């Protein structure tokens, strides 16, 4: 069971499996990108709204927008895109790359909202559901032990390391939207490349006909 999987055993299980390493690439790339882009969105909002009441109101609106995108994606897009695993894997990072580049060029509230919607709106729906289904064609050991290791250890480690990276950026570059977005785009490239090859690997595991079901 999951309880019997000691950390070194799970680490070896993942390290020796290219498919699982690609999932790790998605998790790590997303966490680093999310940490940097969340920070940038907060900076842009704080620069645009000086009063606490206006800032709180804007964050409230952002929460509703993100929830709406997540609900729309969950109800309409997930059933449509989930069978097309390679497309479903690529849409979230592509959307975040486009929004991040757009925000670097035009650092305004409207684009920041698009970036947050692409991040949390898609992550809470399409990205999460797609990631869970990636374990279906794996063996029991990979499906349960490796999944628990990635969900619990890798994800938390990536969150911690991304927070450290963000603090390092602030320490050495100050409040720099450009550098923060540069780091985010680098992480998104890792996510995008991992997603691309993971889609191919998934198709090889399940076969072309099963992938479309």
PDB file of C-alpha atoms in Angstrom:
ATOM      1  CA  UNK A   1       0.000   0.000   0.000  1.00  0.00           C
ATOM      2  CA  UNK A   2       0.939   3.659   0.003  1.00  0.00           C
ATOM      3  CA  UNK A   3       1.962   3.468   3.679  1.00  0.00           C
ATOM      4  CA  UNK A   4       4.714   0.922   2.977  1.00  0.00           C
ATOM      5  CA  UNK A   5       6.418   3.075   0.355  1.00  0.00           C
ATOM      6  CA  UNK A   6       9.463   4.529   2.077  1.00  0.00           C
ATOM      7  CA  UNK A   7      10.862   7.751   0.652  1.00  0.00           C
ATOM      8  CA  UNK A   8      14.011   6.176  -0.902  1.00  0.00           C
ATOM      9  CA  UNK A   9      11.931   3.432  -2.546  1.00  0.00           C
ATOM     10  CA  UNK A  10       9.447   5.909  -4.018  1.00  0.00           C
ATOM     11  CA  UNK A  11      12.281   8.154  -5.137  1.00  0.00           C
ATOM     12  CA  UNK A  12      13.948   5.300  -7.034  1.00  0.00           C
ATOM     13  CA  UNK A  13      10.603   4.247  -8.501  1.00  0.00           C
ATOM     14  CA  UNK A  14      10.045   7.710  -9.955  1.00  0.00           C
ATOM     15  CA  UNK A  15      13.668   8.412 -10.929  1.00  0.00           C
ATOM     16  CA  UNK A  16      13.858   5.252 -13.062  1.00  0.00           C
ATOM     17  CA  UNK A  17      10.619   5.912 -14.941  1.00  0.00           C
ATOM     18  CA  UNK A  18      10.647   8.493 -17.762  1.00  0.00           C
ATOM     19  CA  UNK A  19       6.848   8.737 -17.743  1.00  0.00           C
ATOM     20  CA  UNK A  20       6.750   9.569 -14.030  1.00  0.00           C
ATOM     21  CA  UNK A  21       9.611  12.047 -14.430  1.00  0.00           C
ATOM     22  CA  UNK A  22       7.552  13.885 -17.039  1.00  0.00           C
ATOM     23  CA  UNK A  23       4.710  14.153 -14.533  1.00  0.00           C
ATOM     24  CA  UNK A  24       7.242  15.547 -12.056  1.00  0.00           C
ATOM     25  CA  UNK A  25       8.243  18.086 -14.716  1.00  0.00           C
ATOM     26  CA  UNK A  26       4.638  19.239 -14.989  1.00  0.00           C
ATOM     27  CA  UNK A  27       4.245  19.561 -11.218  1.00  0.00           C
ATOM     28  CA  UNK A  28       7.525  21.428 -10.698  1.00  0.00           C
ATOM     29  CA  UNK A  29       7.043  23.690 -13.712  1.00  0.00           C
ATOM     30  CA  UNK A  30       3.542  24.640 -12.625  1.00  0.00           C
ATOM     31  CA  UNK A  31       4.459  25.399  -9.007  1.00  0.00           C
ATOM     32  CA  UNK A  32       7.351  27.674  -9.981  1.00  0.00           C
ATOM     33  CA  UNK A  33       5.254  29.439 -12.620  1.00  0.00           C
ATOM     34  CA  UNK A  34       2.316  29.863 -10.245  1.00  0.00           C
ATOM     35  CA  UNK A  35       4.464  31.360  -7.479  1.00  0.00           C
ATOM     36  CA  UNK A  36       6.021  33.920  -9.806  1.00  0.00           C
ATOM     37  CA  UNK A  37       2.848  34.886 -11.657  1.00  0.00           C
ATOM     38  CA  UNK A  38       0.803  35.196  -8.450  1.00  0.00           C
ATOM     39  CA  UNK A  39       3.415  37.598  -7.139  1.00  0.00           C
ATOM     40  CA  UNK A  40       3.366  39.645 -10.345  1.00  0.00           C
ATOM     41  CA  UNK A  41      -0.441  39.839 -10.321  1.00  0.00           C
ATOM     42  CA  UNK A  42      -0.370  41.050  -6.713  1.00  0.00           C
ATOM     43  CA  UNK A  43       2.216  43.729  -7.570  1.00  0.00           C
ATOM     44  CA  UNK A  44       0.170  44.989 -10.530  1.00  0.00           C
ATOM     45  CA  UNK A  45      -3.013  45.115  -8.457  1.00  0.00           C
ATOM     46  CA  UNK A  46      -1.282  46.961  -5.615  1.00  0.00           C
ATOM     47  CA  UNK A  47       0.130  49.520  -8.045  1.00  0.00           C
ATOM     48  CA  UNK A  48      -3.252  50.051  -9.683  1.00  0.00           C
ATOM     49  CA  UNK A  49      -5.329  50.305  -6.480  1.00  0.00           C
ATOM     50  CA  UNK A  50      -3.887  52.374  -3.655  1.00  0.00           C
ATOM     51  CA  UNK A  51      -6.779  52.041  -1.194  1.00  0.00           C
ATOM     52  CA  UNK A  52      -7.255  48.838   0.813  1.00  0.00           C
ATOM     53  CA  UNK A  53     -10.986  48.773   0.126  1.00  0.00           C
ATOM     54  CA  UNK A  54     -10.537  49.078  -3.646  1.00  0.00           C
ATOM     55  CA  UNK A  55      -7.777  46.466  -3.616  1.00  0.00           C
ATOM     56  CA  UNK A  56      -9.861  44.020  -1.592  1.00  0.00           C
ATOM     57  CA  UNK A  57     -12.818  44.583  -3.925  1.00  0.00           C
ATOM     58  CA  UNK A  58     -10.655  43.884  -6.961  1.00  0.00           C
ATOM     59  CA  UNK A  59      -9.300  40.671  -5.466  1.00  0.00           C
ATOM     60  CA  UNK A  60     -12.883  39.664  -4.722  1.00  0.00           C
ATOM     61  CA  UNK A  61     -13.811  40.202  -8.360  1.00  0.00           C
ATOM     62  CA  UNK A  62     -10.769  38.210  -9.411  1.00  0.00           C
ATOM     63  CA  UNK A  63     -11.911  35.325  -7.224  1.00  0.00           C
ATOM     64  CA  UNK A  64     -15.306  35.310  -8.932  1.00  0.00           C
ATOM     65  CA  UNK A  65     -13.705  35.437 -12.382  1.00  0.00           C
ATOM     66  CA  UNK A  66     -11.331  32.550 -11.585  1.00  0.00           C
ATOM     67  CA  UNK A  67     -14.196  30.487 -10.136  1.00  0.00           C
ATOM     68  CA  UNK A  68     -16.296  31.186 -13.222  1.00  0.00           C
ATOM     69  CA  UNK A  69     -13.521  30.083 -15.556  1.00  0.00           C
ATOM     70  CA  UNK A  70     -12.952  26.936 -13.497  1.00  0.00           C
ATOM     71  CA  UNK A  71     -16.679  26.102 -13.523  1.00  0.00           C
ATOM     72  CA  UNK A  72     -17.008  26.754 -17.254  1.00  0.00           C
ATOM     73  CA  UNK A  73     -13.947  24.624 -17.971  1.00  0.00           C
ATOM     74  CA  UNK A  74     -15.099  21.801 -15.696  1.00  0.00           C
ATOM     75  CA  UNK A  75     -18.595  21.604 -17.171  1.00  0.00           C
ATOM     76  CA  UNK A  76     -17.960  22.287 -20.857  1.00  0.00           C
ATOM     77  CA  UNK A  77     -14.292  21.891 -21.744  1.00  0.00           C
ATOM     78  CA  UNK A  78     -13.178  18.950 -19.592  1.00  0.00           C
ATOM     79  CA  UNK A  79     -15.624  16.431 -21.163  1.00  0.00           C
ATOM     80  CA  UNK A  80     -14.677  17.706 -24.612  1.00  0.00           C
ATOM     81  CA  UNK A  81     -10.895  17.811 -24.178  1.00  0.00           C
ATOM     82  CA  UNK A  82     -10.112  15.043 -21.696  1.00  0.00           C
ATOM     83  CA  UNK A  83     -10.256  12.246 -24.296  1.00  0.00           C
ATOM     84  CA  UNK A  84      -7.724  14.225 -26.335  1.00  0.00           C
ATOM     85  CA  UNK A  85      -5.032  13.886 -23.688  1.00  0.00           C
ATOM     86  CA  UNK A  86      -2.267  15.585 -25.626  1.00  0.00           C
ATOM     87  CA  UNK A  87      -4.400  18.663 -26.252  1.00  0.00           C
ATOM     88  CA  UNK A  88      -5.675  18.754 -22.661  1.00  0.00           C
ATOM     89  CA  UNK A  89      -2.115  18.622 -21.343  1.00  0.00           C
ATOM     90  CA  UNK A  90      -0.928  21.493 -23.533  1.00  0.00           C
ATOM     91  CA  UNK A  91      -3.766  24.004 -23.171  1.00  0.00           C
ATOM     92  CA  UNK A  92      -2.987  25.207 -19.580  1.00  0.00           C
ATOM     93  CA  UNK A  93       0.743  25.888 -20.113  1.00  0.00           C
ATOM     94  CA  UNK A  94       0.163  27.433 -23.548  1.00  0.00           C
ATOM     95  CA  UNK A  95      -2.507  29.729 -22.081  1.00  0.00           C
ATOM     96  CA  UNK A  96      -0.197  30.756 -19.241  1.00  0.00           C
ATOM     97  CA  UNK A  97       2.756  31.353 -21.569  1.00  0.00           C
ATOM     98  CA  UNK A  98       0.626  33.587 -23.798  1.00  0.00           C
ATOM     99  CA  UNK A  99      -0.783  35.515 -20.816  1.00  0.00           C
ATOM    100  CA  UNK A 100       2.668  35.859 -19.202  1.00  0.00           C
ATOM    101  CA  UNK A 101       4.210  37.249 -22.388  1.00  0.00           C
ATOM    102  CA  UNK A 102       1.228  39.567 -22.779  1.00  0.00           C
ATOM    103  CA  UNK A 103       1.644  40.801 -19.207  1.00  0.00           C
ATOM    104  CA  UNK A 104       5.368  41.405 -19.759  1.00  0.00           C
ATOM    105  CA  UNK A 105       4.516  43.568 -22.788  1.00  0.00           C
ATOM    106  CA  UNK A 106       1.443  45.274 -21.301  1.00  0.00           C
ATOM    107  CA  UNK A 107       1.577  45.126 -17.467  1.00  0.00           C
ATOM    108  CA  UNK A 108      -2.001  46.209 -16.755  1.00  0.00           C
ATOM    109  CA  UNK A 109      -4.818  44.864 -14.576  1.00  0.00           C
ATOM    110  CA  UNK A 110      -6.850  43.392 -17.461  1.00  0.00           C
ATOM    111  CA  UNK A 111      -3.959  41.200 -18.625  1.00  0.00           C
ATOM    112  CA  UNK A 112      -3.158  40.254 -15.028  1.00  0.00           C
ATOM    113  CA  UNK A 113      -6.737  39.007 -14.673  1.00  0.00           C
ATOM    114  CA  UNK A 114      -6.320  36.924 -17.842  1.00  0.00           C
ATOM    115  CA  UNK A 115      -3.157  35.387 -16.411  1.00  0.00           C
ATOM    116  CA  UNK A 116      -4.844  34.491 -13.118  1.00  0.00           C
ATOM    117  CA  UNK A 117      -7.803  33.031 -14.992  1.00  0.00           C
ATOM    118  CA  UNK A 118      -5.462  30.949 -17.158  1.00  0.00           C
ATOM    119  CA  UNK A 119      -3.563  29.824 -14.055  1.00  0.00           C
ATOM    120  CA  UNK A 120      -6.055  29.006 -11.334  1.00  0.00           C
ATOM    121  CA  UNK A 121      -9.118  28.709 -13.553  1.00  0.00           C
ATOM    122  CA  UNK A 122      -7.552  25.965 -15.676  1.00  0.00           C
ATOM    123  CA  UNK A 123      -5.488  24.376 -12.890  1.00  0.00           C
ATOM    124  CA  UNK A 124      -8.501  23.755 -10.651  1.00  0.00           C
ATOM    125  CA  UNK A 125     -10.342  22.044 -13.501  1.00  0.00           C
ATOM    126  CA  UNK A 126      -8.727  20.818 -16.719  1.00  0.00           C
ATOM    127  CA  UNK A 127      -5.155  20.509 -15.442  1.00  0.00           C
ATOM    128  CA  UNK A 128      -6.083  18.678 -12.231  1.00  0.00           C
ATOM    129  CA  UNK A 129      -8.462  16.214 -13.883  1.00  0.00           C
ATOM    130  CA  UNK A 130      -6.043  15.497 -16.727  1.00  0.00           C
ATOM    131  CA  UNK A 131      -3.147  14.914 -14.319  1.00  0.00           C
ATOM    132  CA  UNK A 132      -5.176  12.399 -12.305  1.00  0.00           C
ATOM    133  CA  UNK A 133      -6.008  10.345 -15.411  1.00  0.00           C
ATOM    134  CA  UNK A 134      -2.335  10.055 -16.383  1.00  0.00           C
ATOM    135  CA  UNK A 135      -1.859   7.343 -13.748  1.00  0.00           C
ATOM    136  CA  UNK A 136      -4.575   5.063 -15.168  1.00  0.00           C
ATOM    137  CA  UNK A 137      -2.337   3.023 -17.556  1.00  0.00           C
ATOM    138  CA  UNK A 138       0.390   2.480 -14.920  1.00  0.00           C
ATOM    139  CA  UNK A 139       1.073  -0.538 -12.717  1.00  0.00           C
ATOM    140  CA  UNK A 140      -0.351  -0.671  -9.190  1.00  0.00           C
ATOM    141  CA  UNK A 141       2.995   0.290  -7.655  1.00  0.00           C
ATOM    142  CA  UNK A 142       3.356   3.263  -9.990  1.00  0.00           C
ATOM    143  CA  UNK A 143      -0.309   4.174  -9.711  1.00  0.00           C
ATOM    144  CA  UNK A 144      -0.468   4.330  -5.933  1.00  0.00           C
ATOM    145  CA  UNK A 145       3.043   4.596  -4.495  1.00  0.00           C
ATOM    146  CA  UNK A 146       4.516   6.911  -7.113  1.00  0.00           C
ATOM    147  CA  UNK A 147       1.364   9.031  -7.240  1.00  0.00           C
ATOM    148  CA  UNK A 148       1.383   9.488  -3.465  1.00  0.00           C
ATOM    149  CA  UNK A 149       5.079  10.425  -3.587  1.00  0.00           C
ATOM    150  CA  UNK A 150       4.515  12.997  -6.344  1.00  0.00           C
ATOM    151  CA  UNK A 151       1.350  14.446  -4.809  1.00  0.00           C
ATOM    152  CA  UNK A 152       2.705  14.682  -1.279  1.00  0.00           C
ATOM    153  CA  UNK A 153       6.489  15.042  -1.461  1.00  0.00           C
ATOM    154  CA  UNK A 154       7.294  16.439  -4.925  1.00  0.00           C
ATOM    155  CA  UNK A 155       4.414  18.913  -4.945  1.00  0.00           C
ATOM    156  CA  UNK A 156       5.226  20.251  -1.465  1.00  0.00           C
ATOM    157  CA  UNK A 157       8.948  20.392  -2.220  1.00  0.00           C
ATOM    158  CA  UNK A 158       8.225  22.307  -5.437  1.00  0.00           C
ATOM    159  CA  UNK A 159       6.044  24.770  -3.520  1.00  0.00           C
ATOM    160  CA  UNK A 160       8.819  25.320  -0.954  1.00  0.00           C
ATOM    161  CA  UNK A 161      11.539  25.709  -3.583  1.00  0.00           C
ATOM    162  CA  UNK A 162       9.410  28.082  -5.661  1.00  0.00           C
ATOM    163  CA  UNK A 163       8.869  30.252  -2.571  1.00  0.00           C
ATOM    164  CA  UNK A 164      12.637  30.318  -1.982  1.00  0.00           C
ATOM    165  CA  UNK A 165      13.208  31.202  -5.642  1.00  0.00           C
ATOM    166  CA  UNK A 166      10.691  34.037  -5.382  1.00  0.00           C
ATOM    167  CA  UNK A 167      12.416  35.399  -2.261  1.00  0.00           C
ATOM    168  CA  UNK A 168      15.757  35.213  -4.081  1.00  0.00           C
ATOM    169  CA  UNK A 169      14.352  37.192  -7.024  1.00  0.00           C
ATOM    170  CA  UNK A 170      12.994  39.854  -4.668  1.00  0.00           C
ATOM    171  CA  UNK A 171      16.263  39.962  -2.729  1.00  0.00           C
ATOM    172  CA  UNK A 172      18.516  40.409  -5.768  1.00  0.00           C
ATOM    173  CA  UNK A 173      16.214  42.200  -8.220  1.00  0.00           C
ATOM    174  CA  UNK A 174      13.674  43.927  -6.002  1.00  0.00           C
ATOM    175  CA  UNK A 175      10.096  44.279  -7.205  1.00  0.00           C
ATOM    176  CA  UNK A 176      10.806  43.367 -10.827  1.00  0.00           C
ATOM    177  CA  UNK A 177       7.853  42.301 -12.930  1.00  0.00           C
ATOM    178  CA  UNK A 178      10.117  41.536 -15.894  1.00  0.00           C
ATOM    179  CA  UNK A 179      12.497  39.209 -14.029  1.00  0.00           C
ATOM    180  CA  UNK A 180       9.690  37.470 -12.148  1.00  0.00           C
ATOM    181  CA  UNK A 181       7.860  36.820 -15.414  1.00  0.00           C
ATOM    182  CA  UNK A 182      11.128  35.683 -17.008  1.00  0.00           C
ATOM    183  CA  UNK A 183      11.522  33.017 -14.314  1.00  0.00           C
ATOM    184  CA  UNK A 184       7.845  32.103 -14.713  1.00  0.00           C
ATOM    185  CA  UNK A 185       8.208  31.679 -18.479  1.00  0.00           C
ATOM    186  CA  UNK A 186      11.276  29.480 -17.939  1.00  0.00           C
ATOM    187  CA  UNK A 187       9.225  27.266 -15.617  1.00  0.00           C
ATOM    188  CA  UNK A 188       6.374  27.247 -18.119  1.00  0.00           C
ATOM    189  CA  UNK A 189       8.736  26.024 -20.832  1.00  0.00           C
ATOM    190  CA  UNK A 190       9.657  23.086 -18.566  1.00  0.00           C
ATOM    191  CA  UNK A 191       5.948  22.414 -18.034  1.00  0.00           C
ATOM    192  CA  UNK A 192       5.162  22.743 -21.744  1.00  0.00           C
ATOM    193  CA  UNK A 193       7.964  20.420 -22.864  1.00  0.00           C
ATOM    194  CA  UNK A 194       7.053  17.857 -20.186  1.00  0.00           C
ATOM    195  CA  UNK A 195       3.385  18.025 -21.213  1.00  0.00           C
ATOM    196  CA  UNK A 196       4.234  17.555 -24.887  1.00  0.00           C
ATOM    197  CA  UNK A 197       6.337  14.440 -24.358  1.00  0.00           C
ATOM    198  CA  UNK A 198       3.954  13.121 -21.707  1.00  0.00           C
ATOM    199  CA  UNK A 199       1.110  13.251 -24.202  1.00  0.00           C
ATOM    200  CA  UNK A 200       3.172  11.154 -26.598  1.00  0.00           C
ATOM    201  CA  UNK A 201       4.154   8.708 -23.840  1.00  0.00           C
ATOM    202  CA  UNK A 202       0.537   8.352 -22.728  1.00  0.00           C
ATOM    203  CA  UNK A 203      -0.580   7.551 -26.273  1.00  0.00           C
ATOM    204  CA  UNK A 204       2.129   4.887 -26.517  1.00  0.00           C
ATOM    205  CA  UNK A 205       0.938   3.282 -23.276  1.00  0.00           C
ATOM    206  CA  UNK A 206      -2.786   3.138 -24.050  1.00  0.00           C
ATOM    207  CA  UNK A 207      -2.734   2.911 -27.849  1.00  0.00           C
ATOM    208  CA  UNK A 208      -4.333   5.319 -30.340  1.00  0.00           C
ATOM    209  CA  UNK A 209      -7.868   3.934 -30.042  1.00  0.00           C
ATOM    210  CA  UNK A 210      -7.984   3.887 -26.247  1.00  0.00           C
ATOM    211  CA  UNK A 211      -6.651   7.447 -26.057  1.00  0.00           C
ATOM    212  CA  UNK A 212      -9.716   8.840 -27.798  1.00  0.00           C
ATOM    213  CA  UNK A 213     -12.201   7.127 -25.482  1.00  0.00           C
TER     214      UNK A 213
END
